[in-house]
PDB file of C-alpha atoms in Angstrom:
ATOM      1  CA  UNK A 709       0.946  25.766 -12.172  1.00 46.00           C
ATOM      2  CA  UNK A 710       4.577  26.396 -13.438  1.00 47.00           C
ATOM      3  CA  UNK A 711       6.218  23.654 -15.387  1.00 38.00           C
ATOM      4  CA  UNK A 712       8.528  23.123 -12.290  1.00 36.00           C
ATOM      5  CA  UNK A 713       5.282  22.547 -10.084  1.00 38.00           C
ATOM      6  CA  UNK A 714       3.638  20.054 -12.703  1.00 36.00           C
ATOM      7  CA  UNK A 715       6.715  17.686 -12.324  1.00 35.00           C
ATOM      8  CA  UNK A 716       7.321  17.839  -9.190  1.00 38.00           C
ATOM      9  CA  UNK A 717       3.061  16.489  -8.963  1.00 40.00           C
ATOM     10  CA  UNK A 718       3.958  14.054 -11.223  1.00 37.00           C
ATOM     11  CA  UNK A 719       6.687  12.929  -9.498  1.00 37.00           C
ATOM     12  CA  UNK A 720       4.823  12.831  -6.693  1.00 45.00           C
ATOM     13  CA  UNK A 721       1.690  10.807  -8.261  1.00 52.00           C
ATOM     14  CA  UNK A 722       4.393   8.515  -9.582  1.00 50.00           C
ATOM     15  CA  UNK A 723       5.415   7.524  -6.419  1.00 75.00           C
ATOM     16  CA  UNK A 724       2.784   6.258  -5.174  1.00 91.00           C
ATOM     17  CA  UNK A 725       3.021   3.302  -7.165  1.00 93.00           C
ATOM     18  CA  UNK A 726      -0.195   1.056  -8.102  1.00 93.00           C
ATOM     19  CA  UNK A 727      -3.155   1.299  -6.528  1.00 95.00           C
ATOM     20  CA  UNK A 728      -3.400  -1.894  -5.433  1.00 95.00           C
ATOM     21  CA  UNK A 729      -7.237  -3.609  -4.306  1.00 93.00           C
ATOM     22  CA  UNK A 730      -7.699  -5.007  -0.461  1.00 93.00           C
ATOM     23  CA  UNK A 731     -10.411  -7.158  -0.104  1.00 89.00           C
ATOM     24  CA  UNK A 732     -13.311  -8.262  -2.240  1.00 88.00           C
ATOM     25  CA  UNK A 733     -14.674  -6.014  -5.395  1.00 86.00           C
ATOM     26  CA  UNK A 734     -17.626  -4.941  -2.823  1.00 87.00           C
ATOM     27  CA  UNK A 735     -15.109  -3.599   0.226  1.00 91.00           C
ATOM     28  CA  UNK A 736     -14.274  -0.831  -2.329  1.00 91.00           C
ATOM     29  CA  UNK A 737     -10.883  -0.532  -0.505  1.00 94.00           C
ATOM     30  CA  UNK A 738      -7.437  -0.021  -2.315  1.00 96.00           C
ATOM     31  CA  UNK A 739      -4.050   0.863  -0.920  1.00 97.00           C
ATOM     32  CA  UNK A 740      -0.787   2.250  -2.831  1.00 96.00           C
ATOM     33  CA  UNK A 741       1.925   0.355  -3.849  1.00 96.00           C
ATOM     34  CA  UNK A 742       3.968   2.640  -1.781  1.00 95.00           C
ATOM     35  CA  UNK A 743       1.987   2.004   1.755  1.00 97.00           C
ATOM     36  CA  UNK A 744       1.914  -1.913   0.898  1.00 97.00           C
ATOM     37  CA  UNK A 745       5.545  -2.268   0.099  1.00 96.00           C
ATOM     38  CA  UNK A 746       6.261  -0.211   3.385  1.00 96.00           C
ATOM     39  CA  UNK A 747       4.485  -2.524   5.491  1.00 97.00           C
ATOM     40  CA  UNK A 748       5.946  -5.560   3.777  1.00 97.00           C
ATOM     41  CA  UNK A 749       9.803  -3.941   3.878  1.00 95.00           C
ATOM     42  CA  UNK A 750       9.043  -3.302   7.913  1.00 94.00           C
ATOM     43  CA  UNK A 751       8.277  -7.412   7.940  1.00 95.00           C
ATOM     44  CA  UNK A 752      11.013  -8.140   5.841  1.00 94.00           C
ATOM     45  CA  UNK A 753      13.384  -6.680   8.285  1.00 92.00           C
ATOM     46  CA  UNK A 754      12.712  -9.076  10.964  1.00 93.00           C
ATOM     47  CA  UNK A 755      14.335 -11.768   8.997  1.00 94.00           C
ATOM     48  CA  UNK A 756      18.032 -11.577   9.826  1.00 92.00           C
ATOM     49  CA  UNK A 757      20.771 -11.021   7.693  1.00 93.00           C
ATOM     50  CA  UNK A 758      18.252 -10.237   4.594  1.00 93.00           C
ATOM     51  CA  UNK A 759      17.564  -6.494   3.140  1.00 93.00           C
ATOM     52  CA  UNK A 760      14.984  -6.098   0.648  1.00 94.00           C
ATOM     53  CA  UNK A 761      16.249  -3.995  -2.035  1.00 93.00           C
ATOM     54  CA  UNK A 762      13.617  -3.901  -4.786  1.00 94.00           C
ATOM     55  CA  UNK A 763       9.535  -5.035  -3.755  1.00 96.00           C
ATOM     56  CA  UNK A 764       6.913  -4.812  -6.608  1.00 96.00           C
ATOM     57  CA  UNK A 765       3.726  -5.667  -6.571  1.00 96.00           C
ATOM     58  CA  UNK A 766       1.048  -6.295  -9.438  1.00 93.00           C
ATOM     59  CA  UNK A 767      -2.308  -8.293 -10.392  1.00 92.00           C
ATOM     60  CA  UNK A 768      -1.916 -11.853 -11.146  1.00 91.00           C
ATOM     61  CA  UNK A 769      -5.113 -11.688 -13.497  1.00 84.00           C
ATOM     62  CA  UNK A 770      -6.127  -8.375 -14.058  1.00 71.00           C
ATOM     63  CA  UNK A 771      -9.871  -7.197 -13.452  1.00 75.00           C
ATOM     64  CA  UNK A 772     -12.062  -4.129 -15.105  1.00 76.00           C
ATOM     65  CA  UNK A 773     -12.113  -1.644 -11.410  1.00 73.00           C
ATOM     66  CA  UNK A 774     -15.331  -1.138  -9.701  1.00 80.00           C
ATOM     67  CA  UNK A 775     -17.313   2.095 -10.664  1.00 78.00           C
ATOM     68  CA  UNK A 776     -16.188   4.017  -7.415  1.00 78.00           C
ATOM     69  CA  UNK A 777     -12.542   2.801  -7.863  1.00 87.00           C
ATOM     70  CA  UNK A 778      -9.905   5.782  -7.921  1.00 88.00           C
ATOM     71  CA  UNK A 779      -8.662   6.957 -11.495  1.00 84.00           C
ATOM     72  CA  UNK A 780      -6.421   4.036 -12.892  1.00 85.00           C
ATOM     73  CA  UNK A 781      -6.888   1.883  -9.601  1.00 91.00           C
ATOM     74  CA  UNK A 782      -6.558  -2.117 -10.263  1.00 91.00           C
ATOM     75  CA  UNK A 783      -9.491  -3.751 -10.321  1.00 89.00           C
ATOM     76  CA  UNK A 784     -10.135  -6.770  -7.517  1.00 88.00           C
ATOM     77  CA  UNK A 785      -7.681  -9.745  -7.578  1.00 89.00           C
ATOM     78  CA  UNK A 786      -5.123 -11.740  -6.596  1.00 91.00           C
ATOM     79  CA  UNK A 787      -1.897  -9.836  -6.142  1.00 94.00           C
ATOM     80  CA  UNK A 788       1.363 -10.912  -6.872  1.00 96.00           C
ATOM     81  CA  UNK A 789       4.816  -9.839  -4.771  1.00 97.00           C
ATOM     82  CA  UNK A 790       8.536  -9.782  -6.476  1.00 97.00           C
ATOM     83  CA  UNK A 791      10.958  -9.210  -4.273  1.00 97.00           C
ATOM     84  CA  UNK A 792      15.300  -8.501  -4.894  1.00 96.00           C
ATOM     85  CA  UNK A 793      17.289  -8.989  -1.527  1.00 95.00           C
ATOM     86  CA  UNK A 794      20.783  -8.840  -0.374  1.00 94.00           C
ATOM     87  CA  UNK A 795      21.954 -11.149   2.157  1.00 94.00           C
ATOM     88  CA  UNK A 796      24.698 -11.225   4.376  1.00 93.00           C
ATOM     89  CA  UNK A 797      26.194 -14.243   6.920  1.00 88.00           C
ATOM     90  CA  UNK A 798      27.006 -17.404   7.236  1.00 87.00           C
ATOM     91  CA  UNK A 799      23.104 -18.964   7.886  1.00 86.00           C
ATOM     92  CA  UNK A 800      21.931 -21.406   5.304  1.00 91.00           C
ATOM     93  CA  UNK A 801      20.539 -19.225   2.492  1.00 90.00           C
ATOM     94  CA  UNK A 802      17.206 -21.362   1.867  1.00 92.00           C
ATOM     95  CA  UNK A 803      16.172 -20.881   5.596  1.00 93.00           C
ATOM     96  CA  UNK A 804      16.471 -17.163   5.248  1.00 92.00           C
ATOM     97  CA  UNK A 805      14.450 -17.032   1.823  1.00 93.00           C
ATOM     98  CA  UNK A 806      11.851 -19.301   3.708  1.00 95.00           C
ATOM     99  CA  UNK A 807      11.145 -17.191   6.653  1.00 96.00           C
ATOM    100  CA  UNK A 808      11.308 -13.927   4.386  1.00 96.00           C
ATOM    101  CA  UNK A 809       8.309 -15.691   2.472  1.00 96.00           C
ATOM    102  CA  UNK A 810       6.777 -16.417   5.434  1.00 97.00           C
ATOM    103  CA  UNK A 811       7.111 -13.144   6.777  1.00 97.00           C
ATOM    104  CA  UNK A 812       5.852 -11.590   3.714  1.00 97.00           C
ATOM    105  CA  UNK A 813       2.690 -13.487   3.425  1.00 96.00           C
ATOM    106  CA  UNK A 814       1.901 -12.660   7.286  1.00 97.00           C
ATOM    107  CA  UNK A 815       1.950  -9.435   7.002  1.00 97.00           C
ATOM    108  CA  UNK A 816       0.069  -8.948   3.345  1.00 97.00           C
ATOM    109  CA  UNK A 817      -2.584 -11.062   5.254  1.00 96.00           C
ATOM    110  CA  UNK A 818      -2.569  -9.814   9.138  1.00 96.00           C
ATOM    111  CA  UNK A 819      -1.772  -6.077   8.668  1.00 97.00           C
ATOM    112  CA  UNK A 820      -3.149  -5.102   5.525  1.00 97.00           C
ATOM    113  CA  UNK A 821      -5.807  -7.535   3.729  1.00 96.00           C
ATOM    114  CA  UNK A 822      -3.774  -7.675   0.542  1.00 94.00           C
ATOM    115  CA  UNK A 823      -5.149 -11.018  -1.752  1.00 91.00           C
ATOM    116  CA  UNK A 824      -1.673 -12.049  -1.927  1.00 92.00           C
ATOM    117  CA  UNK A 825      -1.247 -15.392  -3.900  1.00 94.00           C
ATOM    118  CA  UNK A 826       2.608 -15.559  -5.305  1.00 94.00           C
ATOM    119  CA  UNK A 827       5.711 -14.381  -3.505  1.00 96.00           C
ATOM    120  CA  UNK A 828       8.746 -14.525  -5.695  1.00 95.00           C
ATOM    121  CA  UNK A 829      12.126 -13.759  -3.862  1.00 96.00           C
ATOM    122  CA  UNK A 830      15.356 -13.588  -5.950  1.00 95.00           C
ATOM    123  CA  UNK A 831      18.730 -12.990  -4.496  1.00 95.00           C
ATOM    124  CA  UNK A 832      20.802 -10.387  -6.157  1.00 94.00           C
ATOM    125  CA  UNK A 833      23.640  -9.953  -3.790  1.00 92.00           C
ATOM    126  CA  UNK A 834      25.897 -11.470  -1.546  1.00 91.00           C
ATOM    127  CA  UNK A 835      27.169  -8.800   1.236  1.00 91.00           C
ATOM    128  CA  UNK A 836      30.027  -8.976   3.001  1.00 87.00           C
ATOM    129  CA  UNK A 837      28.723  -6.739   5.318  1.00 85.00           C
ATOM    130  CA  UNK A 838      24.724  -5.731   6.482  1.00 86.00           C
ATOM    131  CA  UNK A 839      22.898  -3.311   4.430  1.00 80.00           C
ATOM    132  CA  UNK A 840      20.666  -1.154   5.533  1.00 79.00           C
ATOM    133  CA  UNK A 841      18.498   0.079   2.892  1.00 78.00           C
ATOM    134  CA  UNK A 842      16.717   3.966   3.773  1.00 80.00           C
ATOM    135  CA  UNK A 843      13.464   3.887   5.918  1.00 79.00           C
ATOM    136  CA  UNK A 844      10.269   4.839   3.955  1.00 82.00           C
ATOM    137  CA  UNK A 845       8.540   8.031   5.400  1.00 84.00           C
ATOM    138  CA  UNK A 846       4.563   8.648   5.532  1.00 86.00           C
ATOM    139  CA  UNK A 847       2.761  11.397   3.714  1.00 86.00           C
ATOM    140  CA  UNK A 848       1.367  14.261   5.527  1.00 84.00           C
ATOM    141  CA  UNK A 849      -1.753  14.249   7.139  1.00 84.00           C
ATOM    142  CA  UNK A 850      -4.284  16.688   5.986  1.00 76.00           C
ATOM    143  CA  UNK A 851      -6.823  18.208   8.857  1.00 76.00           C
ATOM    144  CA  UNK A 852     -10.594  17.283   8.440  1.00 74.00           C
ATOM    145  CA  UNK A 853     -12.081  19.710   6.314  1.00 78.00           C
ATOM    146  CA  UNK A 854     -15.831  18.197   5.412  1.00 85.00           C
ATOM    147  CA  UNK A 855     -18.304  16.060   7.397  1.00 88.00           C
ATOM    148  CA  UNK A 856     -17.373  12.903   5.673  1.00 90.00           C
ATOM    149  CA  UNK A 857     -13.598  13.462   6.454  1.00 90.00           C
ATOM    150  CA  UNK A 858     -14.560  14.105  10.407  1.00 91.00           C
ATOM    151  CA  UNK A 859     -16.439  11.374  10.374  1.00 93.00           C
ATOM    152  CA  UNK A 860     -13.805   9.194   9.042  1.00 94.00           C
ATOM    153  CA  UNK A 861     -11.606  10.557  11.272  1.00 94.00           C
ATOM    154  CA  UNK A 862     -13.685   9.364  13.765  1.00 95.00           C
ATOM    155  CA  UNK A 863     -13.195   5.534  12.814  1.00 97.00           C
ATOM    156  CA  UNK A 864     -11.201   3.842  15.101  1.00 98.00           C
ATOM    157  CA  UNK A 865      -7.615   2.919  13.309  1.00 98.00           C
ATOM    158  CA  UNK A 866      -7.525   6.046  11.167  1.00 97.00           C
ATOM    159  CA  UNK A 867      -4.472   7.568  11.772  1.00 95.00           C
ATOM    160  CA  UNK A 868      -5.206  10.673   9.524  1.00 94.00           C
ATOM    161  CA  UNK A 869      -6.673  11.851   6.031  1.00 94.00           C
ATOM    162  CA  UNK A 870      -4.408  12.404   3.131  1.00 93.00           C
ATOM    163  CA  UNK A 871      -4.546  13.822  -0.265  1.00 91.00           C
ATOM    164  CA  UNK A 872      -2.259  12.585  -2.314  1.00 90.00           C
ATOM    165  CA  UNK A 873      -5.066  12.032  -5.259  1.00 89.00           C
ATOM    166  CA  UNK A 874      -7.122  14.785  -4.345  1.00 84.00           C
ATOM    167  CA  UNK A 875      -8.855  16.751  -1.349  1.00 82.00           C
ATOM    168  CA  UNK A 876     -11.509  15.175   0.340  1.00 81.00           C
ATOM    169  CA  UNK A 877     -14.634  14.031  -1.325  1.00 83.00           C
ATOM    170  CA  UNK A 878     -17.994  16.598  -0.210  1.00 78.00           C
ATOM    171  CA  UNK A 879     -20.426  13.845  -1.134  1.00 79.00           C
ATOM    172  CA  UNK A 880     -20.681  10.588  -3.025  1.00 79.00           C
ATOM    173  CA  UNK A 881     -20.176  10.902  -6.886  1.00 76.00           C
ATOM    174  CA  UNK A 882     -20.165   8.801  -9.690  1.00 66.00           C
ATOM    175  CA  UNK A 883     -17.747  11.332 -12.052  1.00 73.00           C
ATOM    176  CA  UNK A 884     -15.433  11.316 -11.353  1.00 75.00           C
ATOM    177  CA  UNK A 885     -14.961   9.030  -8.177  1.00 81.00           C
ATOM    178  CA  UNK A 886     -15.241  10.101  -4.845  1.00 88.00           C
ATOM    179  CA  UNK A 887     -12.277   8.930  -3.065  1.00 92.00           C
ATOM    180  CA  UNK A 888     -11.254   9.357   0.791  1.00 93.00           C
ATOM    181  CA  UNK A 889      -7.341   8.721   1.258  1.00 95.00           C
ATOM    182  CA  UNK A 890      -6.276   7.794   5.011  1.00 96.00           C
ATOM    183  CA  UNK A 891      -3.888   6.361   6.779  1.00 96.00           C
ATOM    184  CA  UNK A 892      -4.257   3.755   9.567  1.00 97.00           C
ATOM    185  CA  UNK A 893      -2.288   3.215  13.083  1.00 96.00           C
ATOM    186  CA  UNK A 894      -0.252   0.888  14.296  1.00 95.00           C
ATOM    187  CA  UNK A 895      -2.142  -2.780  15.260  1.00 95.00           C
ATOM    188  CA  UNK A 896      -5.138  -1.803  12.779  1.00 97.00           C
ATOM    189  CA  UNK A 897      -5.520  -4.369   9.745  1.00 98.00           C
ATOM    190  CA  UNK A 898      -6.311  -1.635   7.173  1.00 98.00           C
ATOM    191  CA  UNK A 899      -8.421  -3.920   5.607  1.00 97.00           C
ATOM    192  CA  UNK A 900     -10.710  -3.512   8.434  1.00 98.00           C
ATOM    193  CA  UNK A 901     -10.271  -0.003   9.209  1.00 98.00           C
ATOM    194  CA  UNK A 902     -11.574   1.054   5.566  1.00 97.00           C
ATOM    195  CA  UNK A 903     -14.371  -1.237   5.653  1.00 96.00           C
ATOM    196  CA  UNK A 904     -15.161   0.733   8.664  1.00 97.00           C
ATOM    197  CA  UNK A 905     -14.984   3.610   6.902  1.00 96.00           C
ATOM    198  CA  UNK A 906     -16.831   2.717   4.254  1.00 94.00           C
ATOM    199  CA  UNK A 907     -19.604   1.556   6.566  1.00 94.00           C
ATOM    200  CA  UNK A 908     -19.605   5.180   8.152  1.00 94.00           C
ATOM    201  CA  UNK A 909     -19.432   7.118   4.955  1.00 91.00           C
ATOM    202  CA  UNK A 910     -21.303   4.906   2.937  1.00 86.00           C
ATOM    203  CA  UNK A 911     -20.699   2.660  -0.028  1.00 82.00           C
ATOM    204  CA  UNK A 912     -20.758   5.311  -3.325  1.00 86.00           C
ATOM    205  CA  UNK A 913     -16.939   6.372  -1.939  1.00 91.00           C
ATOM    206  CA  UNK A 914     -14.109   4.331  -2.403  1.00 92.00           C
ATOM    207  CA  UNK A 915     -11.325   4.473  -0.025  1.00 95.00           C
ATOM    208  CA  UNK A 916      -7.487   4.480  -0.688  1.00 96.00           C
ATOM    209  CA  UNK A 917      -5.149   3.745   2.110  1.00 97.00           C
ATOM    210  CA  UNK A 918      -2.171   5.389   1.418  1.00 96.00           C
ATOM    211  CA  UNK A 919      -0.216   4.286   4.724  1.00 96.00           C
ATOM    212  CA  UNK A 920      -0.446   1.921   7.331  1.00 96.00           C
ATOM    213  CA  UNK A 921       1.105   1.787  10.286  1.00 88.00           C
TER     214      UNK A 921
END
């Protein structure tokens, strides 16, 4: 790999973000920063005259990962969402905070599983005008190459299989992890849909969700 190639991986790798866990240490189930703050920008942009302009999230209390978690993947826990906007108008500004809380925690909770417990939202701008910050775009999908991919294709809500880690996974390993990435569809909690997964693939291979619809 030329040196051009390795940082343009890196780059890559890098954003991605955190992998962040869904669910309980048992589910086995992570999703990328990146995938998690796309779903929770999307929400976000319900609330009028608001833009998001930075999201992070990160553990509250950090936890040692489970043994099929993928290479420096968070372990279970509460999760934690900071949040820079720009607003715009003339509505009262602690309204528009409120329901961009409200719409964050919704859709941590209804369309991805995420243990969210703090939302901090901090205003950085005052606009004169709306913003309208760029639209995040999905990795591509990678065709089903092994009879564990196929049948997690095959799980209703996955979208498609990605490898942004890694091809793949044969089998179940312990060294190092065997990891499936997907993505799910629209009106899938991806919560769910990787249990699913999990349940059809079976419990020695964690699964990272690296977009949801």
């Amino acid at each position: 790999m030329t040196a051009d190639a390795w940082g343009a991986e890196v780059r890559r790798r890098l954003g991605l973000g955190r992998l962040l866990p869904l669910g309980e240490a048992a589910d086995g189930v992570w999703v990328t920063e990146r995938a998690a703050g796309a779903v929770l920008r999307s929400a976000a942009d319900a609330v009028p005259d608001v833009a998001v302009t930075t999201l992070r999230l990160s553990p509250v209390s950090p936890a040692e990962p489970v043994p099929w978690a993928p290479p420096s993947a968070l372990g279970p826990g509460a999760v934690r969402v900071s949040a820079e906007v720009a607003v715009w108008g003339s509505s009262p500004l602690p309204g528009r905070v409120g329901r961009l809380r409200e719409a964050l925690w919704e859709a941590a909770d209804g369309r991805l599983g995420l243990a969210l417990t703090e939302v901090d939202v901090h205003v950085t701008a005052l606009l004169s005008a709306p913003a309208h910050p760029p639209p995040d775009t999905p990795p591509s999908g990678r065709p089903p190459s092994t009879p564990m991919a196929r049948a997690a294709l095959s799980v209703p809500g996955v979208s498609s299989l990605t490898a942004e880690l890694g091809p793949p996974p044969l089998s179940a390993r312990p060294d190092p992890p065997a990891v499936l990435e997907l993505t799910t569809a629209p009106g899938h909690r991806a919560l769910d849909v990787a249990r699913a997964v999990r349940g059809v693939v079976g419990g020695g291979v964690g699964v990272l969700v690296t977009w949801a619809g």
